[in-house]
PDB file of C-alpha atoms in Angstrom:
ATOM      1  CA  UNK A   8      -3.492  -1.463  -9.181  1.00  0.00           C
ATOM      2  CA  UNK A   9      -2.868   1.892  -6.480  1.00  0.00           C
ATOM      3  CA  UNK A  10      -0.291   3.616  -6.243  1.00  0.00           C
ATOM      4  CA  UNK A  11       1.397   2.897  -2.722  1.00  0.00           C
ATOM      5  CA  UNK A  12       1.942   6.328  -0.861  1.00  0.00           C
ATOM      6  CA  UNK A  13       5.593   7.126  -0.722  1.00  0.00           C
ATOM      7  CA  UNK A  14       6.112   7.400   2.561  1.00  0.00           C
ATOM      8  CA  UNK A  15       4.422   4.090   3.634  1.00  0.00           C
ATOM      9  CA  UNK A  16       7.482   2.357   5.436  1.00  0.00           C
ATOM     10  CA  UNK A  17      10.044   3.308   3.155  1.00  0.00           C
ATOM     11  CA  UNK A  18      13.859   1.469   3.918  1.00  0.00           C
ATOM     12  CA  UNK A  19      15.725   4.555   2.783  1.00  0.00           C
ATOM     13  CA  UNK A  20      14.567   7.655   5.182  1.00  0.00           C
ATOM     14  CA  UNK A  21      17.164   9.807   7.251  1.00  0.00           C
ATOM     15  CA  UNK A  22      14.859  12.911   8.126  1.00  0.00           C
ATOM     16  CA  UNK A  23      11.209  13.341   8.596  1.00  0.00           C
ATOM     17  CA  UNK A  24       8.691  16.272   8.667  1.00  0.00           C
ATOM     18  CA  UNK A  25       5.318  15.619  10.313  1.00  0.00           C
ATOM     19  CA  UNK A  26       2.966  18.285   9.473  1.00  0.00           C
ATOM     20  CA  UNK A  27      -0.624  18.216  11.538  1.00  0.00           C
ATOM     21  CA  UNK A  28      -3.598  20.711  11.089  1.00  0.00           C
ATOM     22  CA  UNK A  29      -7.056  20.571  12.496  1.00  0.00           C
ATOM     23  CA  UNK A  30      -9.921  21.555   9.349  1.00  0.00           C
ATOM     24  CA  UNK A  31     -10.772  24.963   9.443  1.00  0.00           C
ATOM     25  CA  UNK A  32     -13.230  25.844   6.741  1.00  0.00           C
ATOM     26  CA  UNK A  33     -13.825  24.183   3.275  1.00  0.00           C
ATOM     27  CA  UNK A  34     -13.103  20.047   3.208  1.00  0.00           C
ATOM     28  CA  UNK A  35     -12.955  20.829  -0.438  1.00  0.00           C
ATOM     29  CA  UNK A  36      -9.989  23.290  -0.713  1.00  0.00           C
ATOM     30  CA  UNK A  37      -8.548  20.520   1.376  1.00  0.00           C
ATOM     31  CA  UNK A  38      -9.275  17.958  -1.417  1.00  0.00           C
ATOM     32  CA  UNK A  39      -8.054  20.437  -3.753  1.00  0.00           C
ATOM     33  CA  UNK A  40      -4.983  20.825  -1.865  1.00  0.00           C
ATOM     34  CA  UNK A  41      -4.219  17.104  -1.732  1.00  0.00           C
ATOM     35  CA  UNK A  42      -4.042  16.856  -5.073  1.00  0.00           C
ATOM     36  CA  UNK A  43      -1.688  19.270  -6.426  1.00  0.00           C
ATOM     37  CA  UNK A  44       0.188  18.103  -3.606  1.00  0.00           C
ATOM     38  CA  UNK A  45       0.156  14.566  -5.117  1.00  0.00           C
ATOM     39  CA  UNK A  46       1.307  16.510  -8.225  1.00  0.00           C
ATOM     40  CA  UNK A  47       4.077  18.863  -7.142  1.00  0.00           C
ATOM     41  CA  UNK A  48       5.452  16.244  -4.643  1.00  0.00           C
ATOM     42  CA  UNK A  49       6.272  14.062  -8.202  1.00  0.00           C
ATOM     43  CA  UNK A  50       7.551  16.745  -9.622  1.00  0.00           C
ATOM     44  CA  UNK A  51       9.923  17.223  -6.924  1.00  0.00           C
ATOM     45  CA  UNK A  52      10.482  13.698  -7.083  1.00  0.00           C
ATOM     46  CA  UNK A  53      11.735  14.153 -10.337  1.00  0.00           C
ATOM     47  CA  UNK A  54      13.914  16.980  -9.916  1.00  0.00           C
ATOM     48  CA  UNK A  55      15.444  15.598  -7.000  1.00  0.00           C
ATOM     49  CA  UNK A  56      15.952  11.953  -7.336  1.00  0.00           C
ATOM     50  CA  UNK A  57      18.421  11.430  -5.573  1.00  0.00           C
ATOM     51  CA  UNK A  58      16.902  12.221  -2.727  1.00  0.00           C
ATOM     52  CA  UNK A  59      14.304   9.197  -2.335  1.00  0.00           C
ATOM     53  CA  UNK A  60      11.431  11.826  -1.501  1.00  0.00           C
ATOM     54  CA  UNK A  61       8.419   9.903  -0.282  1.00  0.00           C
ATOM     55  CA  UNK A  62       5.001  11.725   1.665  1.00  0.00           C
ATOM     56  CA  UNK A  63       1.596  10.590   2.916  1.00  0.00           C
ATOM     57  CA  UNK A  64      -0.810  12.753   3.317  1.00  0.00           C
ATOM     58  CA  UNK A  65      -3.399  10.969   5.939  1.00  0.00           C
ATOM     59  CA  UNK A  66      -6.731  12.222   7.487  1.00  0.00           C
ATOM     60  CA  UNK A  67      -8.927  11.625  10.596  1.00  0.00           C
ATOM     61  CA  UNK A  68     -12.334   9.769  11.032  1.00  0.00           C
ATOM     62  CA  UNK A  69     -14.479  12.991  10.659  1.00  0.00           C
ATOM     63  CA  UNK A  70     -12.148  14.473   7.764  1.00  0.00           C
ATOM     64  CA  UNK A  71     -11.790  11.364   6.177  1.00  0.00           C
ATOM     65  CA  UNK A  72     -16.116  10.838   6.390  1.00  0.00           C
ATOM     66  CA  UNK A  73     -16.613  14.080   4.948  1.00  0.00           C
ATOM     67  CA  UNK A  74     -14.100  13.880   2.164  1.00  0.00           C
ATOM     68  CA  UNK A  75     -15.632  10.179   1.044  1.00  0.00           C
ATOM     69  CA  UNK A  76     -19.364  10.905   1.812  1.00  0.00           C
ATOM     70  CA  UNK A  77     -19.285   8.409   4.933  1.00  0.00           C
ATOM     71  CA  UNK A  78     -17.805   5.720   2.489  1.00  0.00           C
ATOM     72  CA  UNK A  79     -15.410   3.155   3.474  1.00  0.00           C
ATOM     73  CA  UNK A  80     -13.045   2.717   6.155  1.00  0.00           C
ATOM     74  CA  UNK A  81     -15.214   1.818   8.653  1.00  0.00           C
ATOM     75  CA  UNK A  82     -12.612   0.889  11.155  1.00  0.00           C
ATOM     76  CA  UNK A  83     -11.141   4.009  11.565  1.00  0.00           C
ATOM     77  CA  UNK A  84     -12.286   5.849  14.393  1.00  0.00           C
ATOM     78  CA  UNK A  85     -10.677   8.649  16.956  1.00  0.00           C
ATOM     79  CA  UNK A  86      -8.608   8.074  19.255  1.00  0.00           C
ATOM     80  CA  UNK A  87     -10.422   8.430  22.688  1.00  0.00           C
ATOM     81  CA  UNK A  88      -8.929  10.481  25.887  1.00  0.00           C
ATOM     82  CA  UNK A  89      -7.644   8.049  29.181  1.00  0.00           C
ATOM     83  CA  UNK A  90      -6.757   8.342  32.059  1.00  0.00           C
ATOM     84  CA  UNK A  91      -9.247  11.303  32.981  1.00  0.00           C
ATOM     85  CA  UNK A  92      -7.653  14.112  31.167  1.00  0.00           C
ATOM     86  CA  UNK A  93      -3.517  12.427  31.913  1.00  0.00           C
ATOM     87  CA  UNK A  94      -3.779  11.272  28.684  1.00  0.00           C
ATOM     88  CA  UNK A  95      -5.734  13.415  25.735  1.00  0.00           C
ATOM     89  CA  UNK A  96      -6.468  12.290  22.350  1.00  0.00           C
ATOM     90  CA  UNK A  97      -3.965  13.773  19.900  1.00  0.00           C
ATOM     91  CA  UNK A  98      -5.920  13.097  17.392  1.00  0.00           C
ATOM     92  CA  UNK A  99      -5.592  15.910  14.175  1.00  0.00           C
ATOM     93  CA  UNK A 100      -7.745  15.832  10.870  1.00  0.00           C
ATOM     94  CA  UNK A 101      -5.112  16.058   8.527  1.00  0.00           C
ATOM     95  CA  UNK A 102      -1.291  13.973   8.785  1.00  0.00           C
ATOM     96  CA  UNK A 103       1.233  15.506   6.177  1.00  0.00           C
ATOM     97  CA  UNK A 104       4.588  13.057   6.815  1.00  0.00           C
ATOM     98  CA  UNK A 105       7.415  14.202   4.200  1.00  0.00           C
ATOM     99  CA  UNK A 106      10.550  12.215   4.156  1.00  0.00           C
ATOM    100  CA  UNK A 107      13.929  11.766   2.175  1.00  0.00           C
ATOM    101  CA  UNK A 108      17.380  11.352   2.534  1.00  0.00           C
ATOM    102  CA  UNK A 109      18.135  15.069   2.223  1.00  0.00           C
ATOM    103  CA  UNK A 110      16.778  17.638   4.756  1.00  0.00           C
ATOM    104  CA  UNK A 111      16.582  20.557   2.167  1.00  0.00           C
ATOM    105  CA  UNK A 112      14.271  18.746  -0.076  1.00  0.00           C
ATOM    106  CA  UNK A 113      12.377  17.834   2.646  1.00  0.00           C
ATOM    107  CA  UNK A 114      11.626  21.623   3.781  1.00  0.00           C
ATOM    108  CA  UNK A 115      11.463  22.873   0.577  1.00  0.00           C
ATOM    109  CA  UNK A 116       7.996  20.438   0.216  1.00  0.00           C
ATOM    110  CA  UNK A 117       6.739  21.739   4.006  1.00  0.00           C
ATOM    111  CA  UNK A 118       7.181  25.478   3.412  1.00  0.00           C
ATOM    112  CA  UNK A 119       5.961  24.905  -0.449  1.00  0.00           C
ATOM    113  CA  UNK A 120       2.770  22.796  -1.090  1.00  0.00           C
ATOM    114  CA  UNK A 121       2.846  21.127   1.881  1.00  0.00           C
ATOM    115  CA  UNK A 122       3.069  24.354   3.690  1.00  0.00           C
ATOM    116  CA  UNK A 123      -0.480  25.392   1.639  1.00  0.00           C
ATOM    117  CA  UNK A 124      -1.985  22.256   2.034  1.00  0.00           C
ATOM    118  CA  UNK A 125      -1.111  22.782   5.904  1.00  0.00           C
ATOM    119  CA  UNK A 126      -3.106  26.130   5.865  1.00  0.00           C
ATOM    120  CA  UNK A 127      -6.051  25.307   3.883  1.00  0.00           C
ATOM    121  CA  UNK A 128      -6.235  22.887   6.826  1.00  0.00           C
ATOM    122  CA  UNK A 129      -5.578  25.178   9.652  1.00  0.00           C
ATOM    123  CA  UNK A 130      -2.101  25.478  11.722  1.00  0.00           C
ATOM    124  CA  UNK A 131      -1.579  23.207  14.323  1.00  0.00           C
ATOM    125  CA  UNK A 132       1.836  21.795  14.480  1.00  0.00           C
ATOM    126  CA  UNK A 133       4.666  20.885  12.782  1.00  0.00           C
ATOM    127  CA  UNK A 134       7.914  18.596  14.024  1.00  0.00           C
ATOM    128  CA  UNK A 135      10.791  17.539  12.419  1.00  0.00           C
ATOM    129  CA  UNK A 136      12.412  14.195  13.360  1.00  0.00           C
ATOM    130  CA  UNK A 137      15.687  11.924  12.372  1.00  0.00           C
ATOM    131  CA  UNK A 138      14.463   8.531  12.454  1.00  0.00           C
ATOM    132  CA  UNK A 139      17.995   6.903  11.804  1.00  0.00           C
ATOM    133  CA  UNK A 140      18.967   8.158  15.276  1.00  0.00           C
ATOM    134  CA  UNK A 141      16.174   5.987  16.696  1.00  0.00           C
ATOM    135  CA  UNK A 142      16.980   2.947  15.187  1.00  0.00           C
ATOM    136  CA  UNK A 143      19.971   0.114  15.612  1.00  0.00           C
ATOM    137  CA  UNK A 144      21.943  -1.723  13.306  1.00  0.00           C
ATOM    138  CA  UNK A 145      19.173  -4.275  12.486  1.00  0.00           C
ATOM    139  CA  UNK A 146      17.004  -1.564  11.506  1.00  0.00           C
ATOM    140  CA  UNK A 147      14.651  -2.084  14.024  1.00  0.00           C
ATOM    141  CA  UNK A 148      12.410   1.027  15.499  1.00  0.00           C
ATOM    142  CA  UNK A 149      12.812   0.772  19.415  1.00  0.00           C
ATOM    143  CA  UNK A 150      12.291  -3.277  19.080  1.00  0.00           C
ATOM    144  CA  UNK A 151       8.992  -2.631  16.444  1.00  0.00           C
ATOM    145  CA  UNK A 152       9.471  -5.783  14.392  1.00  0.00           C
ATOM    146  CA  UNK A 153      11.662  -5.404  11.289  1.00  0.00           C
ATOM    147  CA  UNK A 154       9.858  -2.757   8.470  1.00  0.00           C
ATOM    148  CA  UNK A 155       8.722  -4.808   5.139  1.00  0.00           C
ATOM    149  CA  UNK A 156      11.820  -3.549   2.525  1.00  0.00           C
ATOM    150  CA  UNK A 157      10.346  -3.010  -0.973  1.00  0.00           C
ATOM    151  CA  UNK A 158       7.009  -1.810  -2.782  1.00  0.00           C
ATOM    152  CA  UNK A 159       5.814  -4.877  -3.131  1.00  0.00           C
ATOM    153  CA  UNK A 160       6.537  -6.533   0.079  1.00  0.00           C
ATOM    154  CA  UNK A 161       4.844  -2.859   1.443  1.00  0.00           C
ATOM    155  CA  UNK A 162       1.943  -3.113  -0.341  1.00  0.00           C
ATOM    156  CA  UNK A 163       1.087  -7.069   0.110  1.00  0.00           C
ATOM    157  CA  UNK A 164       1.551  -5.814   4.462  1.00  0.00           C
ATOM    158  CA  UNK A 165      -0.179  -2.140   4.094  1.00  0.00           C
ATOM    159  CA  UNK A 166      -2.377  -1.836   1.359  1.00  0.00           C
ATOM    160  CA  UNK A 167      -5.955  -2.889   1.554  1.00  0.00           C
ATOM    161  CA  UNK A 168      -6.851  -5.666  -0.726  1.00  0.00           C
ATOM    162  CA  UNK A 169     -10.331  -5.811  -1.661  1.00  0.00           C
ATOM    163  CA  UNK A 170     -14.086  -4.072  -0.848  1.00  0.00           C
ATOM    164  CA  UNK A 171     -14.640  -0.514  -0.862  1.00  0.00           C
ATOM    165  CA  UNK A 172     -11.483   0.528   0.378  1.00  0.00           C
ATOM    166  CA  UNK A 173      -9.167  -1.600  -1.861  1.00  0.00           C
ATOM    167  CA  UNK A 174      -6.295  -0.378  -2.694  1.00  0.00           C
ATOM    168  CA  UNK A 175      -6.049   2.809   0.303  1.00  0.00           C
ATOM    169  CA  UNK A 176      -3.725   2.385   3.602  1.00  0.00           C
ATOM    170  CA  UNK A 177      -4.346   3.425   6.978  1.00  0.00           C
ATOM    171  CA  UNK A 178      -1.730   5.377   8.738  1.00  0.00           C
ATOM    172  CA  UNK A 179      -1.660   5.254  12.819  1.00  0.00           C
ATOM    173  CA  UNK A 180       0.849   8.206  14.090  1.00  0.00           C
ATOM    174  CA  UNK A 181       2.602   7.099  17.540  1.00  0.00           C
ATOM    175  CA  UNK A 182       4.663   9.568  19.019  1.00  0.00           C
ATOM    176  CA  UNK A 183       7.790   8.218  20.243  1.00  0.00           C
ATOM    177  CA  UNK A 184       8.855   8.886  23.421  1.00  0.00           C
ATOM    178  CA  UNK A 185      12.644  10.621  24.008  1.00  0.00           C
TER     179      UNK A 185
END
Protein backbone atom coordinates (compact mmCIF):
# COMPACT_ATOMS: atom_id res chain seq x y z
CA UNK A 1 0.00 0.00 0.00
CA UNK A 2 1.40 4.04 -0.83
CA UNK A 3 1.89 6.29 1.27
CA UNK A 4 -0.83 9.13 0.73
CA UNK A 5 1.03 12.58 0.30
CA UNK A 6 0.44 14.72 3.31
CA UNK A 7 -0.96 17.43 1.96
CA UNK A 8 -3.64 15.63 -0.16
CA UNK A 9 -6.89 17.30 1.35
CA UNK A 10 -5.92 17.33 4.77
CA UNK A 11 -9.04 18.53 7.48
CA UNK A 12 -6.57 20.24 9.78
CA UNK A 13 -4.67 23.15 7.62
CA UNK A 14 -4.65 26.94 8.74
CA UNK A 15 -1.69 28.26 6.45
CA UNK A 16 -0.35 27.23 3.16
CA UNK A 17 2.89 27.78 1.12
CA UNK A 18 2.72 27.11 -2.63
CA UNK A 19 6.08 26.95 -4.04
CA UNK A 20 6.28 26.81 -8.17
CA UNK A 21 9.53 26.55 -10.32
CA UNK A 22 9.92 25.96 -13.99
CA UNK A 23 13.08 23.01 -14.63
CA UNK A 24 16.16 24.58 -15.27
CA UNK A 25 18.89 22.06 -15.82
CA UNK A 26 19.24 18.42 -14.49
CA UNK A 27 15.59 16.42 -14.00
CA UNK A 28 17.81 14.32 -11.86
CA UNK A 29 19.01 16.78 -9.13
CA UNK A 30 15.30 17.38 -9.17
CA UNK A 31 14.65 13.66 -8.35
CA UNK A 32 17.35 13.90 -5.96
CA UNK A 33 15.83 16.81 -4.41
CA UNK A 34 12.42 15.19 -3.98
CA UNK A 35 13.64 12.75 -2.02
CA UNK A 36 15.48 14.15 0.78
CA UNK A 37 12.65 16.34 0.77
CA UNK A 38 10.38 13.31 1.44
CA UNK A 39 13.00 12.67 4.17
CA UNK A 40 13.58 15.95 5.98
CA UNK A 41 9.83 16.89 5.67
CA UNK A 42 9.33 13.52 8.22
CA UNK A 43 11.78 14.55 10.17
CA UNK A 44 10.20 17.77 10.70
CA UNK A 45 7.15 15.96 11.12
CA UNK A 46 8.56 14.45 13.96
CA UNK A 47 10.02 17.26 15.66
CA UNK A 48 7.08 19.24 15.30
CA UNK A 49 4.02 17.22 15.77
CA UNK A 50 1.99 19.27 16.86
CA UNK A 51 1.88 21.06 14.06
CA UNK A 52 0.04 18.54 11.56
CA UNK A 53 2.80 19.32 8.80
CA UNK A 54 1.64 17.80 5.54
CA UNK A 55 3.41 18.69 1.68
CA UNK A 56 3.02 17.46 -1.89
CA UNK A 57 5.43 17.88 -4.05
CA UNK A 58 3.63 17.62 -7.71
CA UNK A 59 5.07 17.95 -11.30
CA UNK A 60 3.91 18.87 -14.86
CA UNK A 61 3.29 16.66 -18.01
CA UNK A 62 6.84 17.23 -19.49
CA UNK A 63 8.60 17.01 -15.90
CA UNK A 64 6.59 14.33 -14.85
CA UNK A 65 7.48 12.29 -18.61
CA UNK A 66 10.98 12.83 -18.11
CA UNK A 67 11.23 11.85 -14.50
CA UNK A 68 9.14 8.34 -15.31
CA UNK A 69 10.63 7.65 -18.82
CA UNK A 70 7.13 8.53 -20.55
CA UNK A 71 5.49 5.96 -18.08
CA UNK A 72 2.13 6.30 -16.71
CA UNK A 73 -0.20 9.00 -16.21
CA UNK A 74 -1.35 9.33 -19.42
CA UNK A 75 -4.09 11.74 -18.65
CA UNK A 76 -2.15 14.40 -17.52
CA UNK A 77 -1.49 16.92 -19.96
CA UNK A 78 -0.82 20.98 -19.90
CA UNK A 79 -3.00 23.21 -19.45
CA UNK A 80 -3.63 25.05 -22.83
CA UNK A 81 -3.83 29.10 -23.25
CA UNK A 82 -7.74 30.67 -24.06
CA UNK A 83 -9.06 33.26 -24.88
CA UNK A 84 -6.19 34.46 -27.35
CA UNK A 85 -3.56 35.41 -24.92
CA UNK A 86 -6.65 36.83 -21.93
CA UNK A 87 -6.09 33.78 -20.43
CA UNK A 88 -2.36 32.01 -20.38
CA UNK A 89 -1.55 28.66 -19.19
CA UNK A 90 -0.05 28.84 -15.70
CA UNK A 91 1.14 25.83 -15.99
CA UNK A 92 4.81 25.23 -13.86
CA UNK A 93 6.92 21.90 -13.86
CA UNK A 94 7.28 21.51 -10.37
CA UNK A 95 4.18 22.22 -7.39
CA UNK A 96 5.79 22.32 -3.79
CA UNK A 97 2.37 22.90 -1.43
CA UNK A 98 3.56 22.91 2.41
CA UNK A 99 0.90 23.16 4.99
CA UNK A 100 0.30 22.99 8.88
CA UNK A 101 -1.33 24.53 11.56
CA UNK A 102 1.66 26.69 12.50
CA UNK A 103 3.12 29.30 10.07
CA UNK A 104 6.77 28.98 11.43
CA UNK A 105 7.01 25.38 10.65
CA UNK A 106 5.66 25.98 7.55
CA UNK A 107 8.56 28.54 6.44
CA UNK A 108 11.08 26.88 8.10
CA UNK A 109 10.34 23.77 5.31
CA UNK A 110 10.16 26.62 2.23
CA UNK A 111 13.40 28.45 3.07
CA UNK A 112 15.03 24.86 4.13
CA UNK A 113 14.60 21.84 1.73
CA UNK A 114 11.86 23.07 0.11
CA UNK A 115 13.68 26.23 -0.57
CA UNK A 116 16.62 23.78 -2.38
CA UNK A 117 14.32 21.68 -3.97
CA UNK A 118 12.75 25.10 -5.33
CA UNK A 119 16.21 26.04 -6.86
CA UNK A 120 17.37 22.89 -8.27
CA UNK A 121 14.10 23.57 -10.12
CA UNK A 122 14.55 27.12 -11.03
CA UNK A 123 12.74 30.28 -9.24
CA UNK A 124 9.52 31.11 -10.31
CA UNK A 125 7.16 31.94 -7.59
CA UNK A 126 6.23 31.48 -4.32
CA UNK A 127 2.70 32.53 -2.37
CA UNK A 128 1.59 32.07 0.88
CA UNK A 129 -2.14 31.61 1.59
CA UNK A 130 -4.67 31.09 4.79
CA UNK A 131 -7.14 28.75 3.59
CA UNK A 132 -9.36 28.94 6.84
CA UNK A 133 -10.17 32.52 5.81
CA UNK A 134 -11.70 31.11 2.62
CA UNK A 135 -13.83 28.72 4.00
CA UNK A 136 -17.36 28.78 6.16
CA UNK A 137 -18.52 27.00 9.01
CA UNK A 138 -19.37 23.79 7.04
CA UNK A 139 -15.97 23.64 5.86
CA UNK A 140 -16.75 24.11 2.50
CA UNK A 141 -14.08 25.88 -0.07
CA UNK A 142 -16.16 28.70 -1.88
CA UNK A 143 -19.22 26.01 -2.28
CA UNK A 144 -16.43 23.04 -3.58
CA UNK A 145 -18.31 20.06 -2.18
CA UNK A 146 -17.33 19.03 1.36
CA UNK A 147 -13.28 17.69 1.49
CA UNK A 148 -13.14 13.69 2.28
CA UNK A 149 -11.94 13.89 6.35
CA UNK A 150 -9.46 11.05 7.04
CA UNK A 151 -6.56 8.96 5.28
CA UNK A 152 -8.58 6.50 4.36
CA UNK A 153 -11.62 8.19 3.15
CA UNK A 154 -8.61 10.44 1.13
CA UNK A 155 -7.08 7.76 -0.34
CA UNK A 156 -10.30 5.53 -1.45
CA UNK A 157 -11.34 9.51 -3.39
CA UNK A 158 -7.54 10.51 -4.50
CA UNK A 159 -5.36 7.77 -4.83
CA UNK A 160 -5.15 5.76 -7.98
CA UNK A 161 -6.16 2.22 -7.58
CA UNK A 162 -4.73 -0.05 -9.99
CA UNK A 163 -2.41 -0.16 -13.51
CA UNK A 164 0.74 1.54 -13.84
CA UNK A 165 0.03 4.38 -11.83
CA UNK A 166 -1.51 2.64 -8.75
CA UNK A 167 -1.06 3.98 -5.85
CA UNK A 168 0.19 7.97 -7.16
CA UNK A 169 -2.39 11.10 -7.03
CA UNK A 170 -2.82 13.80 -9.35
CA UNK A 171 -2.83 17.27 -8.05
CA UNK A 172 -4.76 20.13 -10.22
CA UNK A 173 -3.69 23.76 -8.71
CA UNK A 174 -6.71 26.37 -9.16
CA UNK A 175 -5.98 29.68 -8.15
CA UNK A 176 -8.68 31.18 -6.26
CA UNK A 177 -9.88 34.28 -7.07
CA UNK A 178 -9.93 37.31 -4.16
Amino acid sequence: MSQVQSGILPEHCRAAIWIEANVKGDVNALRAGSKVFAEKLAAFQDQFPDAHLGAVVAFGHNTWRELSGGVGAQELKDFPPYGKGLAPSTQFDVLIHILSLRHDVNFSVASGRAGRLWRCAGREGRSTRFPLGRRTRSERLRGRHRKPAGEETRREVAVIKDGVDAGRQLCFRAALGA
